[in-house]
mmCIF file of C-alpha atoms in Angstrom:
data_model
loop_
_atom_site.group_PDB
_atom_site.id
_atom_site.type_symbol
_atom_site.label_atom_id
_atom_site.label_comp_id
_atom_site.label_asym_id
_atom_site.label_seq_id
_atom_site.Cartn_x
_atom_site.Cartn_y
_atom_site.Cartn_z
ATOM 1 C CA MET U 28 113.901 108.909 133.631
ATOM 2 C CA ASN U 29 113.946 105.220 132.773
ATOM 3 C CA ARG U 30 113.068 104.022 129.306
ATOM 4 C CA GLU U 31 109.639 102.706 130.220
ATOM 5 C CA GLY U 32 108.591 105.919 131.973
ATOM 6 C CA SER U 33 109.831 107.813 128.964
ATOM 7 C CA LEU U 34 107.747 105.684 126.603
ATOM 8 C CA ILE U 35 104.640 106.236 128.703
ATOM 9 C CA THR U 36 105.151 110.010 128.752
ATOM 10 C CA LYS U 37 105.616 110.036 124.978
ATOM 11 C CA LYS U 38 102.437 108.014 124.543
ATOM 12 C CA ILE U 39 100.481 110.427 126.728
ATOM 13 C CA ILE U 40 101.720 113.378 124.672
ATOM 14 C CA ALA U 41 100.873 111.490 121.471
ATOM 15 C CA TYR U 42 97.386 110.724 122.763
ATOM 16 C CA ALA U 43 96.758 114.383 123.653
ATOM 17 C CA PHE U 44 97.966 115.471 120.232
ATOM 18 C CA LYS U 45 95.754 112.975 118.401
ATOM 19 C CA ASN U 46 92.861 114.172 120.524
ATOM 20 C CA SER U 47 93.447 117.805 119.502
ATOM 21 C CA LEU U 48 93.512 116.710 115.861
ATOM 22 C CA LYS U 49 89.938 115.519 116.183
ATOM 23 C CA GLU U 50 88.798 119.114 116.585
ATOM 24 C CA LYS U 51 91.450 121.265 114.937
ATOM 25 C CA GLU U 52 93.671 121.390 111.899
ATOM 26 C CA TYR U 53 97.321 120.364 112.147
ATOM 27 C CA HIS U 54 98.761 123.855 111.768
ATOM 28 C CA LYS U 55 96.447 125.351 114.367
ATOM 29 C CA ILE U 56 97.512 123.119 117.241
ATOM 30 C CA SER U 57 100.158 124.583 119.552
ATOM 31 C CA ILE U 58 102.631 122.719 121.733
ATOM 32 C CA LYS U 59 101.159 124.591 124.709
ATOM 33 C CA GLU U 60 97.717 123.183 123.970
ATOM 34 C CA ILE U 61 98.942 119.626 123.533
ATOM 35 C CA MET U 62 100.798 119.731 126.822
ATOM 36 C CA ALA U 63 97.928 121.352 128.726
ATOM 37 C CA ASP U 64 95.722 118.550 127.433
ATOM 38 C CA ALA U 65 98.284 115.948 128.456
ATOM 39 C CA GLY U 66 98.610 117.490 131.918
ATOM 40 C CA TYR U 67 102.279 118.445 131.622
ATOM 41 C CA ARG U 68 104.215 121.708 131.655
ATOM 42 C CA ARG U 69 104.869 123.073 128.144
ATOM 43 C CA GLN U 70 108.611 122.735 128.646
ATOM 44 C CA THR U 71 108.363 118.974 129.142
ATOM 45 C CA PHE U 72 107.530 118.568 125.451
ATOM 46 C CA TYR U 73 111.083 119.531 124.589
ATOM 47 C CA ASP U 74 112.548 116.832 126.798
ATOM 48 C CA TYR U 75 111.127 114.374 124.270
ATOM 49 C CA PHE U 76 110.641 116.063 120.906
ATOM 50 C CA VAL U 77 112.174 118.916 118.924
ATOM 51 C CA ASP U 78 108.885 119.982 117.324
ATOM 52 C CA LYS U 79 105.449 118.848 116.176
ATOM 53 C CA GLU U 80 106.899 117.139 113.105
ATOM 54 C CA GLN U 81 109.144 114.998 115.248
ATOM 55 C CA LEU U 82 106.155 114.041 117.386
ATOM 56 C CA VAL U 83 104.223 112.962 114.278
ATOM 57 C CA LEU U 84 107.229 110.998 113.029
ATOM 58 C CA TRP U 85 107.495 109.260 116.390
ATOM 59 C CA ILE U 86 103.784 108.378 116.429
ATOM 60 C CA CYS U 87 103.927 106.885 112.928
ATOM 61 C CA GLU U 88 107.149 104.975 113.628
ATOM 62 C CA GLN U 89 106.019 103.672 117.012
ATOM 63 C CA GLU U 90 102.497 102.662 116.055
ATOM 64 C CA ILE U 91 103.300 101.180 112.668
ATOM 65 C CA THR U 92 106.080 99.167 114.293
ATOM 66 C CA GLU U 93 103.616 97.938 116.912
ATOM 67 C CA ASN U 94 101.296 96.827 114.083
ATOM 68 C CA ILE U 95 103.781 95.311 111.626
ATOM 69 C CA GLN U 96 107.264 94.608 112.976
ATOM 70 C CA HIS U 97 106.095 93.104 116.257
ATOM 71 C CA PHE U 98 104.065 90.488 114.394
ATOM 72 C CA ILE U 99 106.495 89.459 111.679
ATOM 73 C CA GLY U 100 107.400 85.846 112.332
ATOM 74 C CA TYR U 101 104.387 85.305 114.605
ATOM 75 C CA GLU U 102 101.443 85.980 112.369
ATOM 76 C CA HIS U 103 100.790 85.062 108.744
ATOM 77 C CA TRP U 104 101.637 87.983 106.480
ATOM 78 C CA THR U 105 98.069 88.291 105.222
ATOM 79 C CA ASP U 106 96.952 88.784 108.830
ATOM 80 C CA ILE U 107 99.631 91.436 109.332
ATOM 81 C CA LEU U 108 98.349 93.299 106.278
ATOM 82 C CA GLY U 109 94.842 93.118 107.725
ATOM 83 C CA ARG U 110 96.051 94.380 111.087
ATOM 84 C CA LEU U 111 97.874 97.278 109.445
ATOM 85 C CA LEU U 112 94.759 98.296 107.516
ATOM 86 C CA LEU U 113 92.643 98.035 110.655
ATOM 87 C CA TYR U 114 95.093 100.359 112.407
ATOM 88 C CA PHE U 115 94.851 102.919 109.590
ATOM 89 C CA ASN U 116 91.088 102.633 109.562
ATOM 90 C CA LYS U 117 90.955 103.365 113.302
ATOM 91 C CA ASN U 118 93.340 106.312 112.874
ATOM 92 C CA LYS U 119 92.047 107.625 109.582
ATOM 93 C CA LEU U 120 91.260 111.084 110.911
ATOM 94 C CA PHE U 121 94.782 111.476 112.299
ATOM 95 C CA TYR U 122 96.465 110.308 109.083
ATOM 96 C CA LYS U 123 94.175 112.244 106.792
ATOM 97 C CA LYS U 124 94.968 115.470 108.623
ATOM 98 C CA ILE U 125 98.690 114.703 108.546
ATOM 99 C CA LEU U 126 98.511 114.038 104.799
ATOM 100 C CA ILE U 127 96.517 117.131 103.877
ATOM 101 C CA SER U 128 98.709 119.338 106.090
ATOM 102 C CA GLY U 129 101.558 118.723 103.626
ATOM 103 C CA ASN U 130 103.402 116.230 105.824
ATOM 104 C CA GLN U 131 103.140 113.233 103.527
ATOM 105 C CA GLN U 132 106.867 112.567 103.855
ATOM 106 C CA LEU U 133 106.503 111.910 107.604
ATOM 107 C CA LEU U 134 104.269 108.934 106.840
ATOM 108 C CA ASP U 135 106.383 107.795 103.859
ATOM 109 C CA LEU U 136 109.518 107.758 106.008
ATOM 110 C CA THR U 137 107.978 105.305 108.432
ATOM 111 C CA LEU U 138 105.531 103.249 106.360
ATOM 112 C CA LEU U 139 107.695 102.570 103.282
ATOM 113 C CA PRO U 140 110.587 100.740 104.998
ATOM 114 C CA GLN U 141 108.225 98.684 107.148
ATOM 115 C CA ILE U 142 106.169 97.438 104.202
ATOM 116 C CA GLU U 143 109.415 96.789 102.352
ATOM 117 C CA ASP U 144 110.535 94.646 105.266
ATOM 118 C CA LEU U 145 107.254 92.760 105.346
ATOM 119 C CA MET U 146 107.429 92.035 101.602
ATOM 120 C CA LEU U 147 111.032 90.833 101.898
ATOM 121 C CA ARG U 148 109.871 88.459 104.591
ATOM 122 C CA ILE U 149 106.989 87.229 102.463
ATOM 123 C CA MET U 150 109.319 86.448 99.583
ATOM 124 C CA THR U 151 111.906 84.742 101.770
ATOM 125 C CA GLU U 152 109.166 82.515 103.166
ATOM 126 C CA LYS U 153 107.759 81.682 99.743
ATOM 127 C CA ASN U 154 111.195 81.119 98.317
ATOM 128 C CA THR U 155 112.120 78.487 100.891
ATOM 129 C CA SER U 156 108.821 76.632 100.658
ATOM 130 C CA ALA U 157 108.975 73.264 98.887
ATOM 131 C CA ASP U 158 106.428 74.005 96.178
ATOM 132 C CA ARG U 159 108.402 76.969 94.902
ATOM 133 C CA LYS U 160 108.954 76.625 91.173
ATOM 134 C CA LYS U 161 111.592 79.243 90.369
ATOM 135 C CA SER U 162 113.890 80.964 92.764
ATOM 136 C CA ILE U 163 114.291 84.740 92.953
ATOM 137 C CA THR U 164 117.730 86.222 93.574
ATOM 138 C CA GLU U 165 118.341 88.444 96.569
ATOM 139 C CA ALA U 166 118.753 91.546 94.399
ATOM 140 C CA GLU U 167 115.394 90.837 92.784
ATOM 141 C CA ARG U 168 113.779 90.406 96.170
ATOM 142 C CA PHE U 169 115.013 93.832 97.198
ATOM 143 C CA GLU U 170 113.784 95.514 94.055
ATOM 144 C CA ILE U 171 110.399 93.837 94.187
ATOM 145 C CA SER U 172 109.964 94.700 97.880
ATOM 146 C CA ARG U 173 110.758 98.335 97.234
ATOM 147 C CA PHE U 174 108.346 98.476 94.305
ATOM 148 C CA TYR U 175 105.636 96.785 96.347
ATOM 149 C CA ALA U 176 106.211 99.152 99.283
ATOM 150 C CA PHE U 177 105.774 102.232 97.084
ATOM 151 C CA ALA U 178 102.540 100.892 95.608
ATOM 152 C CA ALA U 179 101.067 99.689 98.907
ATOM 153 C CA THR U 180 101.983 102.956 100.641
ATOM 154 C CA GLY U 181 100.287 104.887 97.830
ATOM 155 C CA ILE U 182 97.179 102.741 98.017
ATOM 156 C CA ILE U 183 96.925 103.052 101.801
ATOM 157 C CA LYS U 184 97.385 106.837 101.675
ATOM 158 C CA ASP U 185 94.735 107.117 98.973
ATOM 159 C CA TRP U 186 92.385 104.958 101.040
ATOM 160 C CA VAL U 187 92.883 107.158 104.125
ATOM 161 C CA LEU U 188 92.423 110.354 102.103
ATOM 162 C CA ASN U 189 89.074 108.913 100.990
ATOM 163 C CA ASP U 190 88.040 108.303 104.632
ATOM 164 C CA CYS U 191 88.589 104.517 104.264
ATOM 165 C CA GLN U 192 85.304 104.327 102.385
ATOM 166 C CA ALA U 193 86.272 101.226 100.391
ATOM 167 C CA PRO U 194 85.766 98.099 102.547
ATOM 168 C CA LEU U 195 88.867 96.986 104.428
ATOM 169 C CA GLU U 196 88.582 93.435 103.080
ATOM 170 C CA GLU U 197 88.600 94.718 99.524
ATOM 171 C CA ILE U 198 91.843 96.652 100.022
ATOM 172 C CA LYS U 199 93.364 93.714 101.893
ATOM 173 C CA GLU U 200 92.556 91.228 99.116
ATOM 174 C CA TYR U 201 93.883 93.680 96.528
ATOM 175 C CA LEU U 202 97.225 94.008 98.348
ATOM 176 C CA ILE U 203 97.438 90.237 98.788
ATOM 177 C CA ARG U 204 96.747 89.568 95.086
ATOM 178 C CA MET U 205 99.476 92.002 94.083
ATOM 179 C CA ALA U 206 101.960 90.524 96.580
ATOM 180 C CA ASP U 207 101.223 87.056 95.162
ATOM 181 C CA LYS U 208 101.707 88.293 91.616
ATOM 182 C CA LEU U 209 105.092 89.849 92.346
ATOM 183 C CA SER U 210 106.592 87.265 94.666
ATOM 184 C CA MET E 7 91.856 135.342 73.083
ATOM 185 C CA ASN E 8 92.017 132.264 70.880
ATOM 186 C CA ARG E 9 93.039 128.948 72.333
ATOM 187 C CA GLU E 10 96.514 128.922 70.820
ATOM 188 C CA GLY E 11 97.334 132.430 72.034
ATOM 189 C CA SER E 12 96.090 131.373 75.443
ATOM 190 C CA LEU E 13 98.371 128.318 75.453
ATOM 191 C CA ILE E 14 101.369 130.428 74.550
ATOM 192 C CA THR E 15 100.649 132.946 77.331
ATOM 193 C CA LYS E 16 100.289 130.109 79.843
ATOM 194 C CA LYS E 17 103.575 128.614 78.687
ATOM 195 C CA ILE E 18 105.344 131.946 79.093
ATOM 196 C CA ILE E 19 103.998 132.317 82.644
ATOM 197 C CA ALA E 20 105.038 128.725 83.383
ATOM 198 C CA TYR E 21 108.513 129.364 82.034
ATOM 199 C CA ALA E 22 108.914 132.491 84.187
ATOM 200 C CA PHE E 23 107.721 130.592 87.265
ATOM 201 C CA LYS E 24 110.125 127.698 86.662
ATOM 202 C CA ASN E 25 112.881 130.227 86.230
ATOM 203 C CA SER E 26 112.118 131.850 89.595
ATOM 204 C CA LEU E 27 112.190 128.408 91.227
ATOM 205 C CA LYS E 28 115.846 128.063 90.200
ATOM 206 C CA GLU E 29 116.757 130.810 92.652
ATOM 207 C CA LYS E 30 114.020 130.852 95.275
ATOM 208 C CA GLU E 31 111.862 128.541 97.325
ATOM 209 C CA TYR E 32 108.275 127.851 96.303
ATOM 210 C CA HIS E 33 106.636 129.805 99.100
ATOM 211 C CA LYS E 34 108.801 132.870 98.571
ATOM 212 C CA ILE E 35 107.792 133.471 94.965
ATOM 213 C CA SER E 36 105.052 136.027 94.446
ATOM 214 C CA ILE E 37 102.615 136.274 91.532
ATOM 215 C CA LYS E 38 103.920 139.814 90.997
ATOM 216 C CA GLU E 39 107.449 138.526 90.531
ATOM 217 C CA ILE E 40 106.438 135.757 88.126
ATOM 218 C CA MET E 41 104.491 138.190 85.984
ATOM 219 C CA ALA E 42 107.223 140.857 86.006
ATOM 220 C CA ASP E 43 109.621 138.152 84.840
ATOM 221 C CA ALA E 44 107.180 137.054 82.145
ATOM 222 C CA GLY E 45 106.684 140.627 80.970
ATOM 223 C CA TYR E 46 102.978 140.847 81.789
ATOM 224 C CA ARG E 47 100.879 142.906 84.145
ATOM 225 C CA ARG E 48 100.221 141.173 87.480
ATOM 226 C CA GLN E 49 96.497 141.110 86.799
ATOM 227 C CA THR E 50 96.927 139.000 83.658
ATOM 228 C CA PHE E 51 97.876 136.013 85.834
ATOM 229 C CA TYR E 52 94.300 135.812 87.050
ATOM 230 C CA ASP E 53 92.927 135.586 83.529
ATOM 231 C CA TYR E 54 94.545 132.155 83.386
ATOM 232 C CA PHE E 55 95.013 130.801 86.920
ATOM 233 C CA VAL E 56 93.373 131.134 90.315
ATOM 234 C CA ASP E 57 96.635 130.824 92.270
ATOM 235 C CA LYS E 58 100.162 129.412 92.270
ATOM 236 C CA GLU E 59 98.872 125.892 93.008
ATOM 237 C CA GLN E 60 96.728 125.950 89.910
ATOM 238 C CA LEU E 61 99.693 127.078 87.847
ATOM 239 C CA VAL E 62 101.776 124.144 89.166
ATOM 240 C CA LEU E 63 98.910 121.743 88.446
ATOM 241 C CA TRP E 64 98.662 123.084 84.906
ATOM 242 C CA ILE E 65 102.422 122.748 84.329
ATOM 243 C CA CYS E 66 102.436 119.123 85.559
ATOM 244 C CA GLU E 67 99.330 118.207 83.568
ATOM 245 C CA GLN E 68 100.436 119.920 80.378
ATOM 246 C CA GLU E 69 104.049 118.744 80.350
ATOM 247 C CA ILE E 70 103.403 115.177 81.489
ATOM 248 C CA THR E 71 100.686 114.907 78.818
ATOM 249 C CA GLU E 72 103.184 116.171 76.236
ATOM 250 C CA ASN E 73 105.626 113.465 77.347
ATOM 251 C CA ILE E 74 103.286 110.475 77.786
ATOM 252 C CA GLN E 75 99.819 110.838 76.283
ATOM 253 C CA HIS E 76 100.967 112.334 73.000
ATOM 254 C CA PHE E 77 103.189 109.330 72.347
ATOM 255 C CA ILE E 78 100.884 106.507 73.328
ATOM 256 C CA GLY E 79 100.171 104.549 70.180
ATOM 257 C CA TYR E 80 103.139 106.038 68.323
ATOM 258 C CA GLU E 81 106.110 104.995 70.397
ATOM 259 C CA HIS E 82 106.921 101.721 72.107
ATOM 260 C CA TRP E 83 105.964 101.927 75.796
ATOM 261 C CA THR E 84 109.547 101.385 76.933
ATOM 262 C CA ASP E 85 110.535 104.472 74.944
ATOM 263 C CA ILE E 86 107.701 106.446 76.520
ATOM 264 C CA LEU E 87 108.967 105.479 79.984
ATOM 265 C CA GLY E 88 112.442 106.635 78.965
ATOM 266 C CA ARG E 89 111.070 109.899 77.637
ATOM 267 C CA LEU E 90 109.134 110.507 80.859
ATOM 268 C CA LEU E 91 112.242 109.906 82.985
ATOM 269 C CA LEU E 92 114.280 112.193 80.749
ATOM 270 C CA TYR E 93 111.658 114.904 81.264
ATOM 271 C CA PHE E 94 111.815 114.519 85.060
ATOM 272 C CA ASN E 95 115.587 114.505 84.972
ATOM 273 C CA LYS E 96 115.595 117.803 83.026
ATOM 274 C CA ASN E 97 113.045 119.280 85.432
ATOM 275 C CA LYS E 98 114.342 117.755 88.645
ATOM 276 C CA LEU E 99 114.893 121.100 90.369
ATOM 277 C CA PHE E 100 111.321 122.207 89.652
ATOM 278 C CA TYR E 101 109.782 118.946 90.853
ATOM 279 C CA LYS E 102 112.016 118.628 93.904
ATOM 280 C CA LYS E 103 110.979 122.099 95.060
ATOM 281 C CA ILE E 104 107.302 121.331 94.443
ATOM 282 C CA LEU E 105 107.648 118.108 96.428
ATOM 283 C CA ILE E 106 109.479 119.584 99.414
ATOM 284 C CA SER E 107 107.094 122.563 99.547
ATOM 285 C CA GLY E 108 104.364 120.145 100.643
ATOM 286 C CA ASN E 109 102.603 120.033 97.267
ATOM 287 C CA GLN E 110 103.080 116.343 96.563
ATOM 288 C CA GLN E 111 99.409 115.962 95.747
ATOM 289 C CA LEU E 112 99.714 118.334 92.768
ATOM 290 C CA LEU E 113 102.143 115.921 91.129
ATOM 291 C CA ASP E 114 100.172 112.826 92.188
ATOM 292 C CA LEU E 115 96.992 114.217 90.649
ATOM 293 C CA THR E 116 98.609 114.486 87.250
ATOM 294 C CA LEU E 117 101.230 111.715 87.157
ATOM 295 C CA LEU E 118 99.187 108.846 88.643
ATOM 296 C CA PRO E 119 96.358 108.745 86.062
ATOM 297 C CA GLN E 120 98.779 109.123 83.174
ATOM 298 C CA ILE E 121 100.971 106.211 84.248
ATOM 299 C CA GLU E 122 97.811 104.230 84.916
ATOM 300 C CA ASP E 123 96.739 104.925 81.333
ATOM 301 C CA LEU E 124 100.109 103.902 79.969
ATOM 302 C CA MET E 125 100.082 100.643 81.890
ATOM 303 C CA LEU E 126 96.542 99.851 80.727
ATOM 304 C CA ARG E 127 97.759 100.338 77.195
ATOM 305 C CA ILE E 128 100.762 98.089 77.768
ATOM 306 C CA MET E 129 98.547 95.300 79.030
ATOM 307 C CA THR E 130 96.008 95.650 76.266
ATOM 308 C CA GLU E 131 98.835 95.364 73.717
ATOM 309 C CA LYS E 132 100.366 92.338 75.432
ATOM 310 C CA ASN E 133 96.990 90.723 75.865
ATOM 311 C CA THR E 134 96.138 90.846 72.171
ATOM 312 C CA SER E 135 99.525 89.641 71.009
ATOM 313 C CA ALA E 136 99.633 86.087 69.671
ATOM 314 C CA ASP E 137 102.216 84.691 72.070
ATOM 315 C CA ARG E 138 100.104 85.582 75.081
ATOM 316 C CA LYS E 139 99.689 82.553 77.295
ATOM 317 C CA LYS E 140 96.955 83.523 79.726
ATOM 318 C CA SER E 141 94.467 86.320 79.393
ATOM 319 C CA ILE E 142 93.854 88.951 82.038
ATOM 320 C CA THR E 143 90.330 90.201 82.675
ATOM 321 C CA GLU E 144 89.511 93.870 82.311
ATOM 322 C CA ALA E 145 88.984 94.287 86.052
ATOM 323 C CA GLU E 146 92.429 92.798 86.689
ATOM 324 C CA ARG E 147 93.968 95.134 84.145
ATOM 325 C CA PHE E 148 92.529 98.121 85.992
ATOM 326 C CA GLU E 149 93.740 96.950 89.373
ATOM 327 C CA ILE E 150 97.220 96.139 88.108
ATOM 328 C CA SER E 151 97.490 99.469 86.313
ATOM 329 C CA ARG E 152 96.507 101.350 89.434
ATOM 330 C CA PHE E 153 98.988 99.404 91.539
ATOM 331 C CA TYR E 154 101.732 99.955 88.986
ATOM 332 C CA ALA E 155 100.948 103.681 88.795
ATOM 333 C CA PHE E 156 101.255 104.118 92.557
ATOM 334 C CA ALA E 157 104.595 102.298 92.624
ATOM 335 C CA ALA E 158 106.066 104.046 89.568
ATOM 336 C CA THR E 159 104.924 107.465 90.846
ATOM 337 C CA GLY E 160 106.572 106.729 94.197
ATOM 338 C CA ILE E 161 109.798 105.621 92.544
ATOM 339 C CA ILE E 162 109.938 108.660 90.272
ATOM 340 C CA LYS E 163 109.263 111.059 93.163
ATOM 341 C CA ASP E 164 111.943 109.378 95.246
ATOM 342 C CA TRP E 165 114.371 109.612 92.323
ATOM 343 C CA VAL E 166 113.661 113.341 91.894
ATOM 344 C CA LEU E 167 113.993 113.997 95.643
ATOM 345 C CA ASN E 168 117.449 112.394 95.404
ATOM 346 C CA ASP E 169 118.410 114.765 92.559
ATOM 347 C CA CYS E 170 118.103 111.961 89.979
ATOM 348 C CA GLN E 171 121.436 110.613 91.146
ATOM 349 C CA ALA E 172 120.707 107.003 90.142
ATOM 350 C CA PRO E 173 121.344 106.573 86.387
ATOM 351 C CA LEU E 174 118.243 107.076 84.217
ATOM 352 C CA GLU E 175 118.794 103.723 82.444
ATOM 353 C CA GLU E 176 118.782 101.921 85.789
ATOM 354 C CA ILE E 177 115.408 103.395 86.823
ATOM 355 C CA LYS E 178 114.020 102.766 83.336
ATOM 356 C CA GLU E 179 115.049 99.085 83.332
ATOM 357 C CA TYR E 180 113.644 98.706 86.852
ATOM 358 C CA LEU E 181 110.237 100.094 85.801
ATOM 359 C CA ILE E 182 110.252 97.904 82.689
ATOM 360 C CA ARG E 183 111.056 94.735 84.659
ATOM 361 C CA MET E 184 108.215 95.452 87.087
ATOM 362 C CA ALA E 185 105.764 96.187 84.259
ATOM 363 C CA ASP E 186 106.725 92.878 82.643
ATOM 364 C CA LYS E 187 106.274 91.030 85.909
ATOM 365 C CA LEU E 188 102.793 92.405 86.494
ATOM 366 C CA SER E 189 101.376 92.338 82.976
#
C-alpha cells in the first residue's frame, strides 16, 4: 500500500479507537472491537500496529506533530501554544483515559521532545532579535528547553486530568509568562 | 496502639515491601508475602493500609517529608535539593519499579507539593533579602513554584528511570540554576 493510503487507514483505526474510548475504559477495549468499528478485519490491525500501546503512541505522535511541528516557522510561538492547548481541550477525554490507565509515558514520549523543540525555537528567535540584551549559550538553551518541556508537559497533563476546567487562555498566558521568564 | 508504635510498624512493613521489590516486579508482590517478610500476620496489613497503592503513597509521603520538609528552615535550600537527590539515588530501584508499574501518580502526589513548598520558601527568602532588586508578588511566587515543581519532578523521575546514571552533582547544579533563573 502506498504511504498516503497507509496514513488514511491508520487514521481510521485511530478514529475508531478514540470513539470506543468515549464509552469504555482503556483496558476494556479489544482490538477486535476497534477494527469492527473501523470496518476492517481484525488482522488488518497488525499490518499497522503491534498492540494498543503502539496505536496510542502513534496517535499522540501524529496529532501533536500536526499541532506543533507543522506550524513552527509559520505561526508565532504563542499561537502554537494556543493551538496545542486547543487540541488537548478537544481531546481531553482521550488523554485523560490514557493518563489514568497508567500510560503516562506514552504521552511523555511524544509531548516532551516536541515542546522542547518549540522552546529551542523560541529562544533562537529571541536570541537573534536586535533588542536582545544578553546572549544565551547553546548548552544553556538546551537545558532551559528541557526544563521548560518537563514543566509544560506536567501542567498540560494536570489540566487534562482536571477535565480542562481552568480556562484555556489562563493556561496559555501562564505558559507564555514562564517561557518569557526563562528565555 | 500509640502513634509511635504505629509508625514503627508501618516502617517495618515498608522496609519489607521495598525489600521484595529488589527481587520482584510491583504487580507480582502479594500482601501475604510482604507481611511474612515483615514477620506479621497478613491481617495486620489492613490495620494500617487499604492496599499496596496506599502503602506506596505512605512511603513516598513519609520519606520525602523526612528529606525535604524536616529540613526547611534549618538547611540551605541547595543542601535540601542535594539531600533529596541523594535519597532518590539510594532508592532508585524502588522508584523506578513504581514508575514503570504505571503508578507515576503516587509519586507525583507526594513529590510535587513538597517541591512546590521548597520553591516557595526559596523565593520568600530571596525576596526579603536586602540585595533583592525587584519584588515578586505572592501570586507570581505561587505560579513560579508550581511551574518549578512540575519541571523538577519530571527531571527527577527521568533521572530515576535512567538508573540515576547522570552524576548527582550535575542534576543538583541544573536544578539550582533553574531555581535561580526563575526566582
